[in-house]
Coordinates of C-alpha atoms in Angstrom, one line a residue:
M1 CA 51.0 59.1 -63.3
P2 CA 47.6 59.2 -61.7
Q3 CA 47.4 59.5 -58.0
H4 CA 45.8 56.7 -55.9
T5 CA 43.5 57.8 -53.2
Q6 CA 44.0 55.9 -49.9
S7 CA 40.8 55.1 -48.0
R8 CA 40.7 55.5 -44.3
S9 CA 38.5 53.4 -41.9
A10 CA 36.4 55.2 -39.4
P11 CA 37.8 55.0 -35.9
L12 CA 36.1 52.5 -33.6
S13 CA 34.0 54.1 -31.0
L14 CA 34.8 53.3 -27.3
R15 CA 31.4 54.5 -26.1
P16 CA 28.6 51.9 -25.6
P17 CA 25.7 52.1 -28.0
R18 CA 22.8 54.3 -26.9
R19 CA 19.7 52.5 -25.5
S20 CA 16.3 53.8 -25.5
L21 CA 14.8 55.0 -22.2
G22 CA 12.3 52.1 -22.2
A23 CA 15.1 49.5 -22.5
L24 CA 17.0 51.2 -19.7
L25 CA 13.9 51.1 -17.5
G26 CA 13.4 47.4 -18.3
L27 CA 16.9 46.5 -17.3
S28 CA 16.6 48.5 -14.1
L29 CA 13.4 46.6 -13.2
L30 CA 14.9 43.2 -13.9
A31 CA 18.0 44.1 -11.9
S32 CA 15.8 45.2 -8.9
C33 CA 14.0 41.8 -9.0
G34 CA 17.1 39.8 -9.2
G35 CA 16.6 38.6 -12.8
P36 CA 13.7 37.5 -15.0
A37 CA 10.3 37.4 -13.5
A38 CA 9.8 34.3 -11.3
T39 CA 7.4 31.5 -12.3
P40 CA 4.4 31.6 -10.0
A41 CA 4.4 29.1 -7.2
P42 CA 2.2 26.1 -8.0
T43 CA -1.2 26.0 -6.2
T44 CA -2.5 22.6 -7.1
P45 CA -1.8 20.2 -4.2
T46 CA 0.2 17.0 -4.8
A47 CA -2.3 15.0 -2.7
T48 CA -5.4 15.7 -0.6
T49 CA -5.5 12.8 1.8
M50 CA -3.3 10.0 3.1
Q51 CA -4.5 6.4 3.5
L52 CA -3.2 4.0 6.1
N53 CA -3.0 0.4 4.6
G54 CA -1.9 -1.7 7.5
T55 CA 1.0 -2.5 9.8
R56 CA 4.2 -4.4 9.6
V57 CA 5.7 -5.3 13.0
L58 CA 9.5 -5.5 13.1
G59 CA 9.9 -5.6 16.8
P60 CA 8.3 -4.6 20.1
A61 CA 9.2 -1.0 19.6
Q62 CA 9.5 -0.9 15.8
V63 CA 6.5 -0.8 13.4
Q64 CA 6.1 0.1 9.8
F65 CA 3.0 1.5 8.2
G66 CA 2.0 1.2 4.5
V67 CA 0.7 4.5 3.3
T68 CA -0.9 5.7 0.0
P69 CA -1.3 9.4 -0.9
L70 CA -4.5 10.1 -2.7
N71 CA -5.9 13.0 -4.7
G72 CA -9.6 12.5 -4.2
T73 CA -10.0 8.8 -4.9
Q74 CA -6.9 8.5 -7.2
T75 CA -3.6 7.3 -6.0
V76 CA -0.7 9.7 -6.3
S77 CA 3.0 9.3 -6.7
G78 CA 5.2 11.8 -4.9
T79 CA 8.2 12.2 -2.6
L80 CA 7.6 11.6 1.1
S81 CA 9.6 13.8 3.5
N82 CA 9.6 15.6 6.8
P83 CA 7.6 13.0 8.8
S84 CA 6.5 13.5 12.3
V85 CA 4.2 11.8 14.8
T86 CA 1.9 12.7 17.7
F87 CA 0.7 10.1 20.3
S88 CA -2.6 9.9 22.0
T89 CA -1.5 6.9 24.1
A90 CA -0.3 8.1 27.5
G91 CA 3.4 7.4 28.3
V92 CA 4.3 6.5 24.7
S93 CA 6.9 8.5 22.8
G94 CA 9.1 8.0 19.7
A95 CA 10.0 9.2 16.2
V96 CA 9.0 8.4 12.7
S97 CA 11.0 8.2 9.5
V98 CA 10.4 7.4 5.8
C99 CA 11.3 3.8 5.2
G100 CA 10.2 3.7 1.5
Q101 CA 9.1 6.2 -1.2
V102 CA 5.9 5.6 -3.0
T103 CA 6.3 2.7 -5.4
V104 CA 3.9 2.7 -8.4
Q105 CA 2.8 -0.6 -9.9
N106 CA 0.2 -0.5 -12.6
T107 CA -0.2 -4.3 -12.9
V108 CA -1.7 -6.3 -10.0
T109 CA -1.3 -10.1 -9.6
A110 CA -3.3 -11.2 -6.6
A111 CA -4.3 -14.6 -5.2
V112 CA -7.4 -13.9 -3.0
T113 CA -8.1 -16.6 -0.4
L114 CA -11.4 -16.3 1.6
D115 CA -12.3 -17.9 4.9
A116 CA -15.2 -20.4 4.3
T117 CA -15.2 -21.8 7.8
G118 CA -18.5 -22.4 9.8
S119 CA -17.9 -19.4 12.0
M120 CA -18.4 -17.1 9.0
T121 CA -22.2 -17.6 9.4
T122 CA -21.9 -15.5 12.6
T123 CA -19.1 -13.1 11.8
D124 CA -20.2 -12.4 8.2
P125 CA -23.8 -13.5 7.9
N126 CA -24.5 -11.1 5.0
E127 CA -21.5 -12.3 3.0
K128 CA -19.8 -8.9 2.9
R129 CA -16.6 -10.7 2.0
R130 CA -18.2 -11.6 -1.3
D131 CA -19.1 -8.0 -2.0
A132 CA -15.7 -6.8 -1.1
A133 CA -13.9 -9.4 -3.2
R134 CA -16.1 -8.6 -6.2
A135 CA -15.4 -4.9 -5.8
F136 CA -11.7 -5.7 -5.6
V137 CA -11.6 -7.6 -8.9
G138 CA -13.8 -5.0 -10.4
R139 CA -10.9 -2.6 -10.1
L140 CA -8.5 -4.8 -12.2
T141 CA -7.2 -2.9 -15.2
G142 CA -4.7 -3.5 -18.0
G143 CA -2.7 -6.7 -17.5
S144 CA -3.8 -7.2 -13.9
Q145 CA -5.0 -10.7 -12.9
A146 CA -6.4 -12.4 -9.8
A147 CA -7.2 -15.9 -8.6
V148 CA -9.8 -16.9 -6.1
L149 CA -9.5 -19.6 -3.4
S150 CA -11.4 -20.6 -0.3
F151 CA -10.3 -22.6 2.7
E152 CA -11.8 -24.7 5.5
A153 CA -10.8 -28.2 6.6
S154 CA -13.8 -30.2 5.7
S155 CA -13.6 -29.9 1.9
T156 CA -11.4 -32.0 -0.4
P157 CA -8.6 -29.7 -1.6
S158 CA -8.2 -29.0 -5.3
A159 CA -5.4 -30.8 -7.2
G160 CA -2.0 -29.5 -6.1
M161 CA -3.4 -27.7 -3.1
I162 CA -2.8 -28.6 0.6
G163 CA -6.0 -27.4 2.1
S164 CA -7.7 -25.0 -0.3
V165 CA -10.3 -25.1 -3.1
L166 CA -9.1 -23.2 -6.1
H167 CA -12.2 -21.8 -7.7
Q168 CA -10.4 -19.7 -10.4
D169 CA -6.8 -19.6 -11.4
L170 CA -5.1 -16.3 -12.4
T171 CA -7.2 -14.5 -15.0
A172 CA -8.2 -11.0 -16.0
D173 CA -11.8 -12.2 -16.8
Q174 CA -13.9 -10.5 -14.2
A175 CA -17.0 -12.6 -15.0
L176 CA -15.1 -15.7 -14.2
L177 CA -13.7 -14.2 -11.1
N178 CA -17.1 -13.1 -9.9
T179 CA -18.5 -16.6 -10.4
A180 CA -15.6 -18.0 -8.5
I181 CA -16.1 -15.5 -5.6
D182 CA -19.8 -16.6 -5.4
R183 CA -18.7 -20.3 -5.1
A184 CA -16.0 -19.4 -2.5
T185 CA -18.5 -17.7 -0.2
Y186 CA -19.9 -20.5 1.9
A187 CA -19.4 -21.6 5.6
R188 CA -18.5 -24.9 7.1
G189 CA -15.6 -26.7 8.7
S190 CA -12.7 -25.5 10.8
T191 CA -9.7 -23.2 10.2
N192 CA -6.6 -24.3 8.2
F193 CA -5.2 -20.8 7.6
Y194 CA -1.5 -21.7 7.4
D195 CA -2.1 -24.3 4.7
A196 CA -4.3 -21.8 2.9
V197 CA -1.5 -19.2 2.8
I198 CA 1.0 -21.8 1.3
D199 CA -1.6 -22.7 -1.4
A200 CA -2.3 -19.1 -2.3
V201 CA 1.4 -18.3 -2.5
K202 CA 1.8 -21.2 -5.0
V203 CA -1.1 -19.9 -7.1
A204 CA 0.1 -16.3 -7.1
S205 CA 3.7 -17.1 -8.0
R206 CA 3.5 -20.1 -10.5
A207 CA 2.7 -18.0 -13.5
G208 CA 5.9 -16.1 -13.2
R209 CA 4.2 -12.7 -13.3
P210 CA 6.0 -9.7 -11.7
G211 CA 5.1 -8.6 -8.2
P212 CA 2.6 -11.3 -7.1
I213 CA 0.8 -10.9 -3.7
V214 CA -1.6 -12.8 -1.5
L215 CA -4.6 -11.3 0.1
A216 CA -5.9 -13.6 2.9
L217 CA -9.0 -13.1 5.1
T218 CA -9.9 -15.1 8.2
D219 CA -12.1 -14.7 11.2
G220 CA -10.4 -17.3 13.5
I221 CA -7.3 -18.9 14.8
D222 CA -5.8 -21.7 12.9
N223 CA -6.7 -25.1 14.5
R224 CA -6.4 -27.6 11.6
S225 CA -3.4 -26.9 9.4
S226 CA -0.8 -29.5 8.7
N227 CA 1.7 -26.6 8.4
S228 CA 3.1 -24.1 10.9
P229 CA 3.3 -20.3 10.7
D230 CA 7.0 -20.8 10.0
N231 CA 6.3 -23.1 7.1
A232 CA 3.9 -20.5 5.6
I233 CA 6.5 -17.7 6.1
A234 CA 9.3 -19.8 4.5
A235 CA 7.1 -20.6 1.5
A236 CA 6.2 -17.0 0.9
K237 CA 9.8 -15.8 1.3
A238 CA 11.1 -18.5 -1.1
A239 CA 8.5 -17.4 -3.7
G240 CA 9.0 -13.7 -3.1
V241 CA 5.3 -13.2 -2.4
P242 CA 4.2 -10.7 0.4
V243 CA 1.1 -11.8 2.3
Y244 CA -1.5 -9.2 3.2
T245 CA -3.6 -10.6 6.1
I246 CA -7.0 -9.4 7.3
G247 CA -8.3 -10.5 10.7
L248 CA -12.1 -10.2 10.8
D249 CA -12.5 -9.6 14.6
A250 CA -15.2 -7.1 15.4
T251 CA -15.0 -7.8 19.1
G252 CA -11.2 -7.4 19.3
S253 CA -11.0 -10.6 21.3
L254 CA -8.9 -12.9 19.0
D255 CA -5.2 -13.4 19.2
F256 CA -3.9 -12.7 15.7
T257 CA -0.2 -12.8 16.7
E258 CA 0.8 -15.4 14.1
M259 CA -1.3 -13.9 11.3
E260 CA 0.4 -10.6 12.0
R261 CA 3.8 -12.3 12.0
I262 CA 3.2 -13.9 8.6
A263 CA 2.3 -10.5 7.1
S264 CA 5.2 -8.7 8.7
E265 CA 8.0 -11.3 7.9
T266 CA 6.9 -11.7 4.3
G267 CA 6.8 -8.0 3.6
G268 CA 3.0 -7.7 3.6
L269 CA 0.7 -5.8 5.9
F270 CA -1.7 -6.8 8.7
R271 CA -5.1 -5.4 9.6
S272 CA -7.4 -6.6 12.3
N273 CA -10.6 -5.6 14.3
V274 CA -12.4 -5.2 11.0
A275 CA -16.1 -5.6 11.0
A276 CA -17.7 -7.4 8.1
G277 CA -19.3 -4.2 6.9
D278 CA -15.8 -2.6 6.7
L279 CA -14.4 -5.2 4.3
D280 CA -15.5 -3.5 1.1
A281 CA -13.7 -0.3 2.0
Y282 CA -10.6 -2.2 3.2
F283 CA -10.3 -4.4 0.1
S284 CA -10.5 -1.2 -1.9
Q285 CA -7.7 0.3 0.2
L286 CA -5.6 -2.7 -0.3
Y287 CA -6.0 -2.4 -4.1
N288 CA -4.6 1.2 -3.7
A289 CA -1.8 -0.2 -1.6
F290 CA -0.9 -2.7 -4.3
T291 CA -0.7 0.0 -7.0
A292 CA 1.0 2.9 -5.1
Q293 CA 2.4 2.6 -1.6
G294 CA 5.1 4.2 0.6
C295 CA 6.4 3.4 4.0
L296 CA 6.6 5.2 7.3
E297 CA 8.5 3.6 10.2
L298 CA 7.7 4.3 13.9
N299 CA 10.5 3.7 16.4
L300 CA 9.3 4.0 20.0
A301 CA 11.5 5.2 22.9
A302 CA 10.6 2.0 24.8
A303 CA 8.6 -1.1 24.1
P304 CA 5.0 -0.8 25.5
A305 CA 3.6 -3.7 27.5
P306 CA 1.8 -6.4 25.6
G307 CA -1.8 -5.6 25.3
T308 CA -1.2 -1.9 25.0
T309 CA -3.0 -0.1 22.1
V310 CA -0.6 2.5 20.6
A311 CA -2.5 5.2 18.9
G312 CA -1.7 8.6 17.4
T313 CA -1.3 10.6 14.2
L314 CA 1.3 10.4 11.5
W315 CA 2.3 13.5 9.5
V316 CA 4.3 13.7 6.2
D317 CA 4.9 16.0 3.3
V318 CA 4.2 14.8 -0.2
T319 CA 5.8 16.6 -3.1
D320 CA 5.6 16.2 -6.9
Y321 CA 7.1 18.3 -9.6
G322 CA 4.9 21.2 -10.7
K323 CA 2.5 20.9 -7.7
A324 CA 2.3 22.3 -4.3
T325 CA 3.7 20.3 -1.4
S326 CA 0.9 18.7 0.7
R327 CA 1.2 18.3 4.4
L328 CA -0.9 15.3 5.2
S329 CA -1.9 13.4 8.3
V330 CA -3.5 10.0 9.1
P331 CA -4.5 8.4 12.4
F332 CA -3.0 5.1 13.4
S333 CA -3.7 2.4 16.0
Y334 CA -2.3 -1.0 16.6
A335 CA -2.2 -3.6 19.4
V336 CA 1.1 -4.6 21.0
R337 CA 1.3 -8.4 21.0
D338 CA 3.3 -10.7 23.2
S339 CA 6.2 -11.6 20.9
G340 CA 7.4 -14.1 23.5
A341 CA 4.1 -16.0 23.6
P342 CA 4.2 -19.7 22.6
K343 CA 3.8 -20.2 18.8

């Protein structure tokens, strides 16, 4: 009978496989560095400047600022953190916090209402408001739309309006808007600002577009409206339309308490002491605010006396993925108004 040969398997080795000297050196270097080589830290800054868009007064010692981070002239989205404040007004102290991250909105729906009262011949003799409004609508992109109104108490209001002339309803057609702005830039009559705000809110909201706003410019105190500031605030709140107000007051002598209140209580922003020559830049800043805006809130240790100008500098970090954190600053200044004054 033939013999069968039994095969034997080679015994398993208990020693680790040999590695080349280069591989061992590579492992040693990785171990000494704590793992794979780290990705270089980003050097491109998230933003280069911070723009202050206006104020929103919540109380005598509580004020919010709308801010927009920019990279050159372009708006930037990023995370706001680590805010701080320094004061240049003697005797004022407090702290600042982030009250809203940067919200980006690519589509703008704005009803722009321009003061056409007789005093504009003095406060804006070169019709800078016309140039500013034209530049504003010139920035409309994509599905953005605007409407143009004017207000003064001597003209017959347009159909459905209380005290305003509607020169152009919401449209993206910049040629039509520019023609409307030219027609809206005149000067006669007295000031019916509160009626004008209600009219502009109606125009901004009736198309049912998302995120409508009102941009309202005046150079005087209301003296002819049939409605009160509270009526204007209620109309804007009911429609969900924030009102951004601009007080053209180069001398700093006008009392814009009610205009500031309308902006603050509707979720808009207020800006005053603007010379006519500054309108172009400020309308452009507001366009930035409508497309990308965050919020910083200042809480003072004590309420300053009415008439005090509170000034200082806000600081905040802006961070975006893949970019270096930017530490940005922006000066601020606002007047403390008498919240207990008759309305």
